[in-house]
XYZ file of C-alpha atoms in Angstrom:
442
model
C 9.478 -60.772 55.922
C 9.563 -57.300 55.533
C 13.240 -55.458 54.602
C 13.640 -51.610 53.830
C 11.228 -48.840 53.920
C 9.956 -46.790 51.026
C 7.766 -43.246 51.379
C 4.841 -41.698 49.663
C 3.845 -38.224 49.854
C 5.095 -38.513 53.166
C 3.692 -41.930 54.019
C 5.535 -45.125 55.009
C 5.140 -47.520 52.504
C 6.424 -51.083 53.144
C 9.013 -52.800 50.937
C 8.636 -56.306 50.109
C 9.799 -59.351 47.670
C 7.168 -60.817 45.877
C 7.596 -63.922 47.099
C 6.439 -62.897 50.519
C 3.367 -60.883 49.028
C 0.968 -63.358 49.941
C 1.284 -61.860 53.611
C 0.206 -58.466 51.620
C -3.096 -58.644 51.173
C -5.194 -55.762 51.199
C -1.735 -53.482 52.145
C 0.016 -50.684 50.112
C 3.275 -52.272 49.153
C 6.444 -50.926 47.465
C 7.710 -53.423 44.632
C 11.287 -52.978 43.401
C 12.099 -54.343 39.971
C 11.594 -54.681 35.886
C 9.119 -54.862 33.200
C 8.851 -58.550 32.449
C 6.105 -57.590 29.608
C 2.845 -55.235 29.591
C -0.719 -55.100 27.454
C -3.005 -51.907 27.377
C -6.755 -51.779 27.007
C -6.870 -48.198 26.242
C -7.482 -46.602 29.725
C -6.208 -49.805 31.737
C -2.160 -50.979 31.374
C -1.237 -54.163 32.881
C 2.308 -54.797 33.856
C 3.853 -57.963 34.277
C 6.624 -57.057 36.764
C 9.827 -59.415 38.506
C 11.732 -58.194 41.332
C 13.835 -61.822 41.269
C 11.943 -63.858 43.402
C 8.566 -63.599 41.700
C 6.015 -62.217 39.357
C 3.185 -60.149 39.535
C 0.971 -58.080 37.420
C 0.404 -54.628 38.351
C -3.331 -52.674 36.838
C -2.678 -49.239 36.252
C -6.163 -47.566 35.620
C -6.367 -43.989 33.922
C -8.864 -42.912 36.223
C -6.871 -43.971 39.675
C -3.641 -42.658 39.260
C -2.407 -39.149 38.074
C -1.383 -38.553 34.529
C 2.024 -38.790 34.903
C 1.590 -42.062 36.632
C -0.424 -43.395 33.588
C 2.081 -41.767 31.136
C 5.542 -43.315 32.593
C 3.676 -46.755 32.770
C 2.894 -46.167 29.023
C 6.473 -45.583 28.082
C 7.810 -48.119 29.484
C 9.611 -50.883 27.287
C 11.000 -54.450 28.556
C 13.218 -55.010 30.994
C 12.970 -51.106 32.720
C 13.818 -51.233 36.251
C 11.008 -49.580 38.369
C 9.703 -48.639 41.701
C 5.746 -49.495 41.982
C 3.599 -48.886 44.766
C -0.088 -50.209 45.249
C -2.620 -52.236 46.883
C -2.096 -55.920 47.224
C -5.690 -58.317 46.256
C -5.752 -61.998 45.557
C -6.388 -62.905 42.205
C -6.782 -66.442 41.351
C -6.383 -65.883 37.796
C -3.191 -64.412 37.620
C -0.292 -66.404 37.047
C 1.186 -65.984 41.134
C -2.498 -65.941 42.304
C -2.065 -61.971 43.373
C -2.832 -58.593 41.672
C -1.464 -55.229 42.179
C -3.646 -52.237 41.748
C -1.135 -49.471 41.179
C -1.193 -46.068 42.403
C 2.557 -44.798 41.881
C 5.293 -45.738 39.648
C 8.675 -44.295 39.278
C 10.847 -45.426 36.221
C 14.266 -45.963 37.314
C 16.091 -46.520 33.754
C 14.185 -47.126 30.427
C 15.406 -49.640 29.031
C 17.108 -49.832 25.181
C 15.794 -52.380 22.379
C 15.370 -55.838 24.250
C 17.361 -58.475 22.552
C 15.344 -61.373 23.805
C 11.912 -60.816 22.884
C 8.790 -63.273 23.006
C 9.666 -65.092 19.450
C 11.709 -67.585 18.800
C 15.543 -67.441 19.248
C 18.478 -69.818 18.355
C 20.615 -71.155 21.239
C 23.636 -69.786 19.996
C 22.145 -66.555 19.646
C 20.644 -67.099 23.704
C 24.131 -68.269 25.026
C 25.295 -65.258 22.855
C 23.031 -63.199 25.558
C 23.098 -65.588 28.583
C 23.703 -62.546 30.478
C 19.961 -61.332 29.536
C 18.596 -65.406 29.015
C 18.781 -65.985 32.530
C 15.931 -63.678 33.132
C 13.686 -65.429 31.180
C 11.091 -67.880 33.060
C 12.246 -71.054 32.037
C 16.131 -70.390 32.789
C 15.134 -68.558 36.060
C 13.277 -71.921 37.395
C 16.374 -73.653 36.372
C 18.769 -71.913 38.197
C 16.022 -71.554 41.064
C 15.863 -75.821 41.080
C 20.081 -75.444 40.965
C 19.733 -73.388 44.371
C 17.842 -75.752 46.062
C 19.842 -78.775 45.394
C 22.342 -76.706 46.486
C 20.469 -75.893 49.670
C 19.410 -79.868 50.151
C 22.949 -80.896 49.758
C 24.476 -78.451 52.929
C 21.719 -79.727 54.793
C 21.864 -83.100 53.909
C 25.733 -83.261 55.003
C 25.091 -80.998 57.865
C 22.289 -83.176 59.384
C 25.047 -86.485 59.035
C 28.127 -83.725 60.620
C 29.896 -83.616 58.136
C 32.780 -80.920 57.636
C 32.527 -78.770 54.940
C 36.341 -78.662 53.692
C 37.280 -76.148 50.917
C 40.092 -78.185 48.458
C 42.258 -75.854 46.094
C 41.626 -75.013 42.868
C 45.262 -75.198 41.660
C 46.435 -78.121 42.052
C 50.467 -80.196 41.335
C 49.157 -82.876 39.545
C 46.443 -85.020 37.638
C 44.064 -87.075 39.621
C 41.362 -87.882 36.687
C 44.297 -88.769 33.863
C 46.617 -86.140 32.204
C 44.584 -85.724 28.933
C 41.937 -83.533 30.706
C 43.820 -81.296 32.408
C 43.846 -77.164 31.886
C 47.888 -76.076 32.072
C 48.659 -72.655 34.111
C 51.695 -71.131 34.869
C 52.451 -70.920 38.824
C 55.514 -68.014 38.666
C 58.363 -70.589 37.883
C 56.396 -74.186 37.894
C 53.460 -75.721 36.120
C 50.054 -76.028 37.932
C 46.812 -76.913 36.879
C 43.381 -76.279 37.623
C 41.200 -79.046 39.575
C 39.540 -81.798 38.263
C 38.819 -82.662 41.228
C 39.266 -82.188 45.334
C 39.123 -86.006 46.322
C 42.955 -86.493 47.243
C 42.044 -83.494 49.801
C 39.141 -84.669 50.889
C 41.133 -88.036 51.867
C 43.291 -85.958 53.927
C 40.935 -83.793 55.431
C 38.511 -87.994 56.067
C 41.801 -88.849 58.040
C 41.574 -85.658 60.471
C 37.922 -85.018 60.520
C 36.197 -88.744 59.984
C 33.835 -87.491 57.060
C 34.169 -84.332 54.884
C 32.708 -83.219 51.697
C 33.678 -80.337 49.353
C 31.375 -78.270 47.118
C 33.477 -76.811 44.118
C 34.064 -75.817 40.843
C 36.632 -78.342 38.927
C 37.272 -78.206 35.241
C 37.955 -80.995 32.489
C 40.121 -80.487 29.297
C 37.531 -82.566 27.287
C 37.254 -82.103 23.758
C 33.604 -82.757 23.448
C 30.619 -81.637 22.409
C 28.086 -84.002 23.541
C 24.966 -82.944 25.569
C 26.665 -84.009 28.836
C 30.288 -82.068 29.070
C 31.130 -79.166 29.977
C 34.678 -77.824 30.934
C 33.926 -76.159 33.776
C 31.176 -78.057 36.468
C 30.403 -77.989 40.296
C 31.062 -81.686 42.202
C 29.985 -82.069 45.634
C 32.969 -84.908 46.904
C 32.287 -86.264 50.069
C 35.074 -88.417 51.593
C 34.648 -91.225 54.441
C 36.794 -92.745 57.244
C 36.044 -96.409 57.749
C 33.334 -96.579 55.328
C 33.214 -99.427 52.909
C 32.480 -99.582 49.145
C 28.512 -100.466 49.979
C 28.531 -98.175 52.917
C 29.806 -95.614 50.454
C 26.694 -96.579 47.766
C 24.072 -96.432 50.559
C 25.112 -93.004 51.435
C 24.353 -92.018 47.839
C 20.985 -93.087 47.623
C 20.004 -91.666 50.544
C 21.904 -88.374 49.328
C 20.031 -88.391 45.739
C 16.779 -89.352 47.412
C 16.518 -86.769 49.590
C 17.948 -83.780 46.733
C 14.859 -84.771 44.152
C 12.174 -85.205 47.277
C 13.575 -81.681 48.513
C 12.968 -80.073 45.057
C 9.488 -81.825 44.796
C 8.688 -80.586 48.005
C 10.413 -76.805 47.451
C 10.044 -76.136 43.158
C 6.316 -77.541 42.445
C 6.193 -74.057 41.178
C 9.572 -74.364 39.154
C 9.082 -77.812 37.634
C 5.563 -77.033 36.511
C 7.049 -73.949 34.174
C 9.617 -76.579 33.080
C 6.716 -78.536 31.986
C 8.469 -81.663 34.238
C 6.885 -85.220 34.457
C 6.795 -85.049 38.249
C 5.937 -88.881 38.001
C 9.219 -89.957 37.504
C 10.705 -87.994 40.089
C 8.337 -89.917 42.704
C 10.107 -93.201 42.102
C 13.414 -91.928 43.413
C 13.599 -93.455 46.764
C 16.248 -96.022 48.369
C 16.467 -98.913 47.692
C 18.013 -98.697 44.250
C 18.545 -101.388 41.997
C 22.490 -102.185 41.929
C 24.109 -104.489 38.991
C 27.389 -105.648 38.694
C 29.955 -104.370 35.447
C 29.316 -107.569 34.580
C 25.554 -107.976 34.176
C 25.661 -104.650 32.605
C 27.638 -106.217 30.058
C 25.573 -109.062 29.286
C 22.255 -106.431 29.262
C 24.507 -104.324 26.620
C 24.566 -107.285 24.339
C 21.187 -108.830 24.181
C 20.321 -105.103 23.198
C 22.569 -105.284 20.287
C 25.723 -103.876 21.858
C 29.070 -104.757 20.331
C 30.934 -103.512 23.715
C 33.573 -106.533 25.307
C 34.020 -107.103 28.884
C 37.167 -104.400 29.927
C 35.245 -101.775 27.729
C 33.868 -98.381 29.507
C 30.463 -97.516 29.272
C 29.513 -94.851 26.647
C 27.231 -92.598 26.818
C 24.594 -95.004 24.942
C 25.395 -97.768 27.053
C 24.519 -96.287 30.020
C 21.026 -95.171 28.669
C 20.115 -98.584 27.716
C 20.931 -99.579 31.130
C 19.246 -96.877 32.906
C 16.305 -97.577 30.758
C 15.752 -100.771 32.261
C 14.671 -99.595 35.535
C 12.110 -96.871 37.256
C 14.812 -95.042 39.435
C 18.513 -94.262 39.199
C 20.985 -97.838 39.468
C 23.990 -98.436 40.650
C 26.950 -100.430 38.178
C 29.658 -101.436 40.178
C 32.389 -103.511 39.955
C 34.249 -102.135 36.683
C 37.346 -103.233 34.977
C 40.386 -102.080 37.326
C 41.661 -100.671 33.764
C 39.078 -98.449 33.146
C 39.422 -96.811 37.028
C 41.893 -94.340 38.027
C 45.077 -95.155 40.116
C 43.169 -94.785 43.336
C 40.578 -97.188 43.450
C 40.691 -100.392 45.858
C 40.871 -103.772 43.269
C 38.317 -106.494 44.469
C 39.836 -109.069 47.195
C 38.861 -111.796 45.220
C 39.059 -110.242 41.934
C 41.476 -108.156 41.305
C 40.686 -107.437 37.335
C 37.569 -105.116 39.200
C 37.564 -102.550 41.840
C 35.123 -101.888 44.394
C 33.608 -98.863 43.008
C 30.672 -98.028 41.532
C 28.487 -95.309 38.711
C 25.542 -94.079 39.659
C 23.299 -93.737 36.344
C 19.866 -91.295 36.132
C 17.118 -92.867 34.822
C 15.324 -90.932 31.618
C 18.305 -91.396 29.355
C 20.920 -88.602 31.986
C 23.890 -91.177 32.217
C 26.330 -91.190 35.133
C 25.345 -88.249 38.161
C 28.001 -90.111 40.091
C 30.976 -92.014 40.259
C 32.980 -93.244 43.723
C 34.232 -96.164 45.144
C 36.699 -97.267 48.318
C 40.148 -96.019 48.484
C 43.451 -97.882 48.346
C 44.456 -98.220 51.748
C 48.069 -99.798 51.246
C 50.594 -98.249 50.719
C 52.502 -100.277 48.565
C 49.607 -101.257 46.502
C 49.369 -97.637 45.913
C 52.653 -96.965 45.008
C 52.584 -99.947 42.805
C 48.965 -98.838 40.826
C 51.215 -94.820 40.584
C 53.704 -96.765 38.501
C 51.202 -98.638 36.314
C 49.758 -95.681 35.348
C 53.136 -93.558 34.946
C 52.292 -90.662 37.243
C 55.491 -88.988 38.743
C 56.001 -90.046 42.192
C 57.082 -86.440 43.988
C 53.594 -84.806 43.587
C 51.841 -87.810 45.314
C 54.339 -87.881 48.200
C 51.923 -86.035 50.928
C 49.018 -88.704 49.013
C 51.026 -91.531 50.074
C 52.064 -90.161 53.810
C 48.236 -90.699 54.178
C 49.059 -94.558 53.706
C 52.301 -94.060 56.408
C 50.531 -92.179 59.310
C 47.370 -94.188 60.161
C 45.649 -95.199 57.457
C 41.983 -96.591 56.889
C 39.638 -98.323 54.574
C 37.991 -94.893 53.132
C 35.461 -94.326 51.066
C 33.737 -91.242 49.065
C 31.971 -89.943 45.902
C 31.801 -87.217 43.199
C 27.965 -85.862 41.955
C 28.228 -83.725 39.320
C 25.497 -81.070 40.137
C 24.789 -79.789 36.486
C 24.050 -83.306 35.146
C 21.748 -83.600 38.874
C 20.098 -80.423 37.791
C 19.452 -81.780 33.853
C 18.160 -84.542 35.313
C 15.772 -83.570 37.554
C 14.909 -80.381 35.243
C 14.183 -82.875 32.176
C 16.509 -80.457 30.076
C 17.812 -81.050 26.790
C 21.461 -79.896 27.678
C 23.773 -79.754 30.110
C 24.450 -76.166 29.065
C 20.741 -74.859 30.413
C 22.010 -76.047 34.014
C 24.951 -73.460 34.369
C 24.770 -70.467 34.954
C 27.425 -69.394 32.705
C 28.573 -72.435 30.651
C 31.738 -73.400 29.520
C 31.947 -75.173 26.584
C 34.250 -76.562 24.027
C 34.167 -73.655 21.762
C 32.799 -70.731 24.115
C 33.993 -68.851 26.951
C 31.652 -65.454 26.398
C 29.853 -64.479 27.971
């Protein structure tokens, strides 16, 4: 695809992303963007240049360009932004498989110092800079893999019609527990911000049949493990008339086709990431599912001291994941352990019919969900248990007055999707701008 149009000397020159320069070849091309790096041979400078979408080395030879050509190419440091023209040729040696021979360049700013240069660097001094970090390969084919999950999941809901339903951001009242929540003043009254849109969502399920929401929500969390952040994106979809196993089929399918979209889409991405694509391959439906209660007995024959009623840790959950070649489902946990809104077992009412979805490769829970409480008294009943004020759940519970349904949905955090999939070390790496216990710059 071709977009605006750049002149030299009078001639019409085509502008084009680098991504599409494969339909190039053997065309002069205008390429908008920065120095990624360069190396001279004495009369020959090569230019490693990145215009966002791709890479590309341009030649600039001594004896094919003018002098001021060859001079501005010489002074310029990393990161200048730039205007290159030249010839497109294929060039399987080069790292996108294309070559640019150039025969104009126009510096648009030359660039100071650059902080981040090819040596090593500490991560606080990186998130220090994550302004300038994202530009680096392996953070740009993170954020690239983020994009396309993104992209997979609108489809992916789209293709099922599903309603894309945009829940607030400020929000009455605590849905995940109290201890997580961020305070804000709202003029005279106390709001907060999200932890998450599901009480929405089951409002917008009762008027639409199935809904999701794609969001930022925020957790209060004093942690500093490799899986927390405060701030993190959930795509929530919400179900009318779906069941508890309905619900967990829909997430399989949903997970399934994310990591076969980024196989399919980010060969490219997950090859810079130096990703065991292997792993990846074994993520199709059926997956395993165990009950709390299994997990509990796997927990101890591996040593663990946890008791059934116990939440699973962090640890716990990589032991289970461990035992099996694709994400697994736990369901069935301790109604304690649950928040208020989660349907108790028919039979046993010590468990609810929900379920954690864990990542194989030691990522923990990507999901949690489970069916709804449908009864209204049930549900006022589980709001006194766990002493939430009444008046901020009074348009939750009209739900329960004015036709209400068995209901089902789901929360996927998309950073600890992206970790996963990427193979990264952090959750940090898999936002753009993290948010963590002790940093809010940039």
């Amino acid at each position: 695809m071709n977009y605006t149009i750049g002149r030299r000397r009078g001639e019409v020159v085509e502008r084009v992303y680098l991504k599409h320069i494969a339909q190039h070849v053997g065309s002069e091309v205008e390429i908008r963007g920065w120095l990624f790096n360069k190396r001279s041979s004495g009369k020959i400078q090569f230019l490693i240049i990145r215009d966002g979408t791709e890479m590309i080395q341009g030649v600039v030879v001594k004896s094919e360009v003018s002098p001021e050509v060859f001079e501005a190419a010489k002074r310029l440091t990393q990161e200048s932004s730039l205007i290159v023209r030249g010839v497109v040729r294929e060039e399987p040696r080069s790292l996108s498989g294309f070559e640019l021979t150039v025969t104009d360049l126009e510096i648009v700013q030359l660039a100071e110092e650059y902080p981040i240069t090819p040596k090593e660097h500490g991560v606080e001094y990186l998130l220090d800079r994550r302004h300038l970090w994202l530009r680096s390969r392996r953070q740009h084919a993170i954020m690239l893999v983020r994009n396309e999950l993104i992209k997979a999941t609108r489809k992916f809901f789209d293709e099922r019609d599903f309603v894309l339903i945009d829940a607030p951001i400020l929000t009455p009242a605590s849905v995940e527990g109290t201890t997580t929540l961020f305070e804000t003043d709202y003029f005279d009254d106390k709001a907060y911000l999200s932890q998450t849109g599901q009480l929405y969502m089951e409002a917008a399920a009762m008027a639409f049949g199935k809904v999701y929401c794609f969001g930022p929500t925020f957790r209060a969390e004093k942690s500093k493990t490799r899986r927390h952040l405060m701030e993190f994106w959930m795509v929530e979809p919400e179900m009318a008339f779906y069941s508890n196993d309905d619900n967990m089929k829909l997430q399989e399918e949903y997970v399934s086709y994310m990591v076969q979209h980024v196989l399919e889409n980010c060969s490219k991405e997950l090859e810079i990431l130096e990703r065991d694509t292997s792993k990846l391959k074994n993520v199709v439906p059926p997956f395993p599912r165990i009950s709390y209660d299994e997990a509990v007995e796997i927990l101890q024959k591996h040593g663990s001291d946890i008791k059934w009623g116990e939440d699973l840790g962090g640890g716990d959950e990589t032991i289970i994941a461990s035992q099996f070649d694709r994400p697994v489902f736990v369901h069935g946990y301790p109604t304690e352990v649950k928040a208020f809104y989660f349907k108790p077992h028919p039979e046993r009412p010590e468990i609810v019919l929900g379920s954690d979805l864990l990542a194989p490769e030691g990522y923990g829970e990507i999901i949690g969900g489970g069916e709804r409480i449908a009864d209204l008294e049930l549900l006022e009943q589980r709001l006194e248990e766990h002493k939430l004020p009444r008046e901020p759940y009074e348009w939750y519970l009209d739900l329960r007055r004015y036709g209400s349904v068995p209901h089902s949905g789901f929360g996927l955090g998309l950073e600890r999707t992206v970790s996963w999939i990427c193979g990264l070390a952090h959750l940090r790496e898999a936002s753009p701008f993290p948010r963590l216990l002790n940093r809010i710059y940039p």
